[in-house]
PDB file of C-alpha atoms in Angstrom:
ATOM      1  CA  UNK C  30     -27.451 102.501 -41.564  1.00 60.00           C
ATOM      2  CA  UNK C  31     -25.380 100.481 -39.117  1.00 71.00           C
ATOM      3  CA  UNK C  32     -26.245  97.060 -37.785  1.00 84.00           C
ATOM      4  CA  UNK C  33     -27.516  96.688 -34.226  1.00 93.00           C
ATOM      5  CA  UNK C  34     -26.209  94.004 -31.910  1.00 97.00           C
ATOM      6  CA  UNK C  35     -27.292  92.671 -28.533  1.00 97.00           C
ATOM      7  CA  UNK C  36     -25.310  91.023 -25.783  1.00 97.00           C
ATOM      8  CA  UNK C  37     -27.396  89.326 -23.074  1.00 98.00           C
ATOM      9  CA  UNK C  38     -26.144  87.782 -19.870  1.00 98.00           C
ATOM     10  CA  UNK C  39     -27.937  86.294 -16.872  1.00 98.00           C
ATOM     11  CA  UNK C  40     -26.142  85.542 -13.628  1.00 98.00           C
ATOM     12  CA  UNK C  41     -27.389  84.153 -10.349  1.00 98.00           C
ATOM     13  CA  UNK C  42     -25.499  85.863  -7.556  1.00 98.00           C
ATOM     14  CA  UNK C  43     -25.775  84.115  -4.217  1.00 97.00           C
ATOM     15  CA  UNK C  44     -26.247  87.310  -2.246  1.00 97.00           C
ATOM     16  CA  UNK C  45     -29.308  89.339  -1.196  1.00 97.00           C
ATOM     17  CA  UNK C  46     -30.656  91.896  -3.637  1.00 98.00           C
ATOM     18  CA  UNK C  47     -29.739  94.862  -1.412  1.00 97.00           C
ATOM     19  CA  UNK C  48     -26.070  93.809  -1.355  1.00 96.00           C
ATOM     20  CA  UNK C  49     -25.894  93.141  -5.083  1.00 98.00           C
ATOM     21  CA  UNK C  50     -27.591  96.372  -6.092  1.00 98.00           C
ATOM     22  CA  UNK C  51     -25.401  98.381  -3.704  1.00 97.00           C
ATOM     23  CA  UNK C  52     -22.291  96.852  -5.304  1.00 97.00           C
ATOM     24  CA  UNK C  53     -23.376  97.639  -8.868  1.00 96.00           C
ATOM     25  CA  UNK C  54     -24.691 101.107  -8.126  1.00 94.00           C
ATOM     26  CA  UNK C  55     -21.231 102.097  -6.871  1.00 94.00           C
ATOM     27  CA  UNK C  56     -19.577 103.136 -10.135  1.00 93.00           C
ATOM     28  CA  UNK C  57     -16.078 102.633  -8.722  1.00 92.00           C
ATOM     29  CA  UNK C  58     -16.709  98.888  -8.448  1.00 95.00           C
ATOM     30  CA  UNK C  59     -16.674  98.763 -12.247  1.00 94.00           C
ATOM     31  CA  UNK C  60     -12.884  98.939 -12.114  1.00 94.00           C
ATOM     32  CA  UNK C  61     -12.810  95.766  -9.984  1.00 96.00           C
ATOM     33  CA  UNK C  62     -14.839  93.743 -12.497  1.00 97.00           C
ATOM     34  CA  UNK C  63     -13.141  94.945 -15.687  1.00 97.00           C
ATOM     35  CA  UNK C  64     -10.211  92.962 -17.143  1.00 96.00           C
ATOM     36  CA  UNK C  65      -6.771  94.524 -16.845  1.00 95.00           C
ATOM     37  CA  UNK C  66      -6.098  94.474 -20.591  1.00 94.00           C
ATOM     38  CA  UNK C  67      -8.591  97.338 -20.973  1.00 94.00           C
ATOM     39  CA  UNK C  68      -6.582  99.581 -18.613  1.00 94.00           C
ATOM     40  CA  UNK C  69      -9.949 100.854 -17.425  1.00 95.00           C
ATOM     41  CA  UNK C  70      -9.959 103.876 -15.139  1.00 95.00           C
ATOM     42  CA  UNK C  71     -12.772 106.095 -13.904  1.00 96.00           C
ATOM     43  CA  UNK C  72     -11.741 109.729 -14.319  1.00 96.00           C
ATOM     44  CA  UNK C  73     -14.802 111.326 -12.703  1.00 93.00           C
ATOM     45  CA  UNK C  74     -14.006 112.777  -9.264  1.00 82.00           C
ATOM     46  CA  UNK C  75     -14.454 110.286  -6.412  1.00 73.00           C
ATOM     47  CA  UNK C  76     -18.006 111.158  -5.380  1.00 86.00           C
ATOM     48  CA  UNK C  77     -20.401 109.721  -7.971  1.00 93.00           C
ATOM     49  CA  UNK C  78     -24.049 109.804  -6.936  1.00 93.00           C
ATOM     50  CA  UNK C  79     -25.981 107.311  -9.042  1.00 95.00           C
ATOM     51  CA  UNK C  80     -29.203 108.896 -10.239  1.00 96.00           C
ATOM     52  CA  UNK C  81     -30.859 109.825 -13.508  1.00 98.00           C
ATOM     53  CA  UNK C  82     -28.594 112.259 -15.327  1.00 97.00           C
ATOM     54  CA  UNK C  83     -25.328 111.276 -13.614  1.00 97.00           C
ATOM     55  CA  UNK C  84     -22.354 111.465 -15.992  1.00 97.00           C
ATOM     56  CA  UNK C  85     -19.415 109.105 -15.493  1.00 97.00           C
ATOM     57  CA  UNK C  86     -16.132 109.542 -17.364  1.00 97.00           C
ATOM     58  CA  UNK C  87     -13.703 106.687 -18.079  1.00 95.00           C
ATOM     59  CA  UNK C  88     -10.443 106.102 -19.832  1.00 96.00           C
ATOM     60  CA  UNK C  89      -9.663 102.717 -21.384  1.00 94.00           C
ATOM     61  CA  UNK C  90      -7.944 100.910 -24.229  1.00 90.00           C
ATOM     62  CA  UNK C  91      -9.992  98.861 -26.643  1.00 77.00           C
ATOM     63  CA  UNK C  92      -8.020  96.749 -29.110  1.00 71.00           C
ATOM     64  CA  UNK C  93      -4.969  98.735 -28.025  1.00 79.00           C
ATOM     65  CA  UNK C  94      -6.545 102.075 -28.946  1.00 85.00           C
ATOM     66  CA  UNK C  95      -7.009 104.626 -26.132  1.00 93.00           C
ATOM     67  CA  UNK C  96     -10.542 105.968 -25.672  1.00 91.00           C
ATOM     68  CA  UNK C  97     -12.330 108.471 -23.522  1.00 95.00           C
ATOM     69  CA  UNK C  98     -15.786 107.165 -22.651  1.00 96.00           C
ATOM     70  CA  UNK C  99     -18.649 108.939 -20.982  1.00 97.00           C
ATOM     71  CA  UNK C 100     -21.818 107.286 -19.749  1.00 97.00           C
ATOM     72  CA  UNK C 101     -25.039 108.891 -18.604  1.00 98.00           C
ATOM     73  CA  UNK C 102     -27.453 107.182 -16.243  1.00 98.00           C
ATOM     74  CA  UNK C 103     -30.819 107.314 -18.034  1.00 98.00           C
ATOM     75  CA  UNK C 104     -32.806 105.159 -15.606  1.00 98.00           C
ATOM     76  CA  UNK C 105     -32.194 104.471 -11.921  1.00 98.00           C
ATOM     77  CA  UNK C 106     -34.709 102.461  -9.929  1.00 98.00           C
ATOM     78  CA  UNK C 107     -33.143 101.322  -6.623  1.00 97.00           C
ATOM     79  CA  UNK C 108     -33.004  97.551  -6.131  1.00 97.00           C
ATOM     80  CA  UNK C 109     -34.545  96.982  -9.571  1.00 98.00           C
ATOM     81  CA  UNK C 110     -32.594  98.386 -12.526  1.00 98.00           C
ATOM     82  CA  UNK C 111     -30.474 101.084 -13.993  1.00 98.00           C
ATOM     83  CA  UNK C 112     -29.463 102.007 -17.530  1.00 98.00           C
ATOM     84  CA  UNK C 113     -26.257 103.596 -18.696  1.00 98.00           C
ATOM     85  CA  UNK C 114     -25.875 104.983 -22.201  1.00 98.00           C
ATOM     86  CA  UNK C 115     -22.693 106.056 -23.922  1.00 98.00           C
ATOM     87  CA  UNK C 116     -22.609 109.776 -24.640  1.00 98.00           C
ATOM     88  CA  UNK C 117     -18.999 109.660 -25.884  1.00 96.00           C
ATOM     89  CA  UNK C 118     -16.919 106.608 -26.726  1.00 93.00           C
ATOM     90  CA  UNK C 119     -15.973 103.933 -29.215  1.00 91.00           C
ATOM     91  CA  UNK C 120     -19.469 102.751 -30.193  1.00 94.00           C
ATOM     92  CA  UNK C 121     -21.984 104.455 -32.410  1.00 95.00           C
ATOM     93  CA  UNK C 122     -24.574 103.541 -29.763  1.00 97.00           C
ATOM     94  CA  UNK C 123     -24.325 101.739 -26.403  1.00 98.00           C
ATOM     95  CA  UNK C 124     -27.357 101.156 -24.154  1.00 98.00           C
ATOM     96  CA  UNK C 125     -26.764  98.896 -21.134  1.00 98.00           C
ATOM     97  CA  UNK C 126     -29.669  97.728 -18.971  1.00 98.00           C
ATOM     98  CA  UNK C 127     -28.750  96.203 -15.598  1.00 98.00           C
ATOM     99  CA  UNK C 128     -31.745  94.478 -13.998  1.00 98.00           C
ATOM    100  CA  UNK C 129     -31.926  92.762 -10.604  1.00 98.00           C
ATOM    101  CA  UNK C 130     -34.569  90.404  -9.186  1.00 98.00           C
ATOM    102  CA  UNK C 131     -34.770  88.404  -5.981  1.00 98.00           C
ATOM    103  CA  UNK C 132     -34.978  84.665  -6.722  1.00 98.00           C
ATOM    104  CA  UNK C 133     -34.503  81.480  -4.731  1.00 97.00           C
ATOM    105  CA  UNK C 134     -30.831  81.327  -3.832  1.00 96.00           C
ATOM    106  CA  UNK C 135     -30.018  85.015  -4.248  1.00 97.00           C
ATOM    107  CA  UNK C 136     -30.305  87.672  -6.926  1.00 98.00           C
ATOM    108  CA  UNK C 137     -30.749  87.233 -10.659  1.00 98.00           C
ATOM    109  CA  UNK C 138     -28.836  89.886 -12.558  1.00 98.00           C
ATOM    110  CA  UNK C 139     -29.678  90.488 -16.205  1.00 98.00           C
ATOM    111  CA  UNK C 140     -27.463  92.512 -18.507  1.00 98.00           C
ATOM    112  CA  UNK C 141     -28.801  93.587 -21.887  1.00 98.00           C
ATOM    113  CA  UNK C 142     -26.420  95.631 -24.005  1.00 98.00           C
ATOM    114  CA  UNK C 143     -27.738  97.014 -27.271  1.00 98.00           C
ATOM    115  CA  UNK C 144     -25.006  98.563 -29.361  1.00 97.00           C
ATOM    116  CA  UNK C 145     -23.996  99.678 -32.828  1.00 96.00           C
ATOM    117  CA  UNK C 146     -20.550  99.873 -34.347  1.00 94.00           C
ATOM    118  CA  UNK C 147     -19.238 103.020 -36.031  1.00 93.00           C
ATOM    119  CA  UNK C 148     -17.774 103.132 -39.557  1.00 90.00           C
ATOM    120  CA  UNK C 149     -20.494 101.194 -41.402  1.00 90.00           C
ATOM    121  CA  UNK C 150     -19.085  98.109 -43.177  1.00 90.00           C
ATOM    122  CA  UNK C 151     -15.669  98.496 -41.504  1.00 89.00           C
ATOM    123  CA  UNK C 152     -17.324  98.490 -38.091  1.00 90.00           C
ATOM    124  CA  UNK C 153     -19.364  95.410 -39.019  1.00 91.00           C
ATOM    125  CA  UNK C 154     -16.169  93.644 -40.086  1.00 91.00           C
ATOM    126  CA  UNK C 155     -14.414  94.651 -36.839  1.00 90.00           C
ATOM    127  CA  UNK C 156     -17.408  93.274 -34.932  1.00 93.00           C
ATOM    128  CA  UNK C 157     -17.134  89.902 -36.647  1.00 93.00           C
ATOM    129  CA  UNK C 158     -13.340  89.696 -36.403  1.00 92.00           C
ATOM    130  CA  UNK C 159     -12.796  90.976 -32.877  1.00 90.00           C
ATOM    131  CA  UNK C 160     -15.321  93.164 -31.068  1.00 91.00           C
ATOM    132  CA  UNK C 161     -17.936  90.518 -30.252  1.00 95.00           C
ATOM    133  CA  UNK C 162     -15.297  88.105 -29.015  1.00 95.00           C
ATOM    134  CA  UNK C 163     -13.727  90.858 -26.896  1.00 93.00           C
ATOM    135  CA  UNK C 164     -17.098  91.779 -25.371  1.00 95.00           C
ATOM    136  CA  UNK C 165     -17.724  88.116 -24.536  1.00 97.00           C
ATOM    137  CA  UNK C 166     -14.288  87.957 -22.924  1.00 96.00           C
ATOM    138  CA  UNK C 167     -15.011  91.115 -20.876  1.00 96.00           C
ATOM    139  CA  UNK C 168     -18.366  89.812 -19.660  1.00 97.00           C
ATOM    140  CA  UNK C 169     -16.914  86.354 -18.895  1.00 98.00           C
ATOM    141  CA  UNK C 170     -14.254  88.008 -16.755  1.00 98.00           C
ATOM    142  CA  UNK C 171     -16.914  90.152 -15.109  1.00 97.00           C
ATOM    143  CA  UNK C 172     -18.993  87.054 -14.276  1.00 97.00           C
ATOM    144  CA  UNK C 173     -16.034  85.358 -12.613  1.00 97.00           C
ATOM    145  CA  UNK C 174     -15.006  88.470 -10.649  1.00 97.00           C
ATOM    146  CA  UNK C 175     -18.557  88.945  -9.377  1.00 97.00           C
ATOM    147  CA  UNK C 176     -18.433  85.439  -7.904  1.00 96.00           C
ATOM    148  CA  UNK C 177     -15.055  86.188  -6.285  1.00 96.00           C
ATOM    149  CA  UNK C 178     -16.057  89.576  -4.912  1.00 96.00           C
ATOM    150  CA  UNK C 179     -19.658  89.000  -3.865  1.00 95.00           C
ATOM    151  CA  UNK C 180     -20.044  85.303  -3.137  1.00 90.00           C
ATOM    152  CA  UNK C 181     -16.710  84.388  -1.587  1.00 79.00           C
ATOM    153  CA  UNK C 182     -16.586  86.961   1.170  1.00 61.00           C
TER     154      UNK C 182
END
């Protein structure tokens, strides 16, 4: 049995809900908010219609190791939330809830990522030594890029 982990982030984005949701429901914007060290690239053909069942293919490097990653959209509720789950990739399990709410001053975005590492004790050790720190670094970068791309235009 592998350990489960959770990464939670809240971010106030000083833009209307419609604008924020439109940005995040365009899968190609993921490239713009992902740090360069991951060499992240969407490999699905250009037209990606976000809806339940949509499959999105990516290529990236994690800790220098190349990976193919595929996500499936399991929930899509316009201007409220969507969920992507890994169907193929580096984690044993990856479930990412993106939730959006109108609040004073803009839109509150909540990310909840529930994930499990592969390889039992080796995966748990990798999590402690590197993976959690790398995920924090990725989401910190993402936070800063969201401000640049959505609030400063």
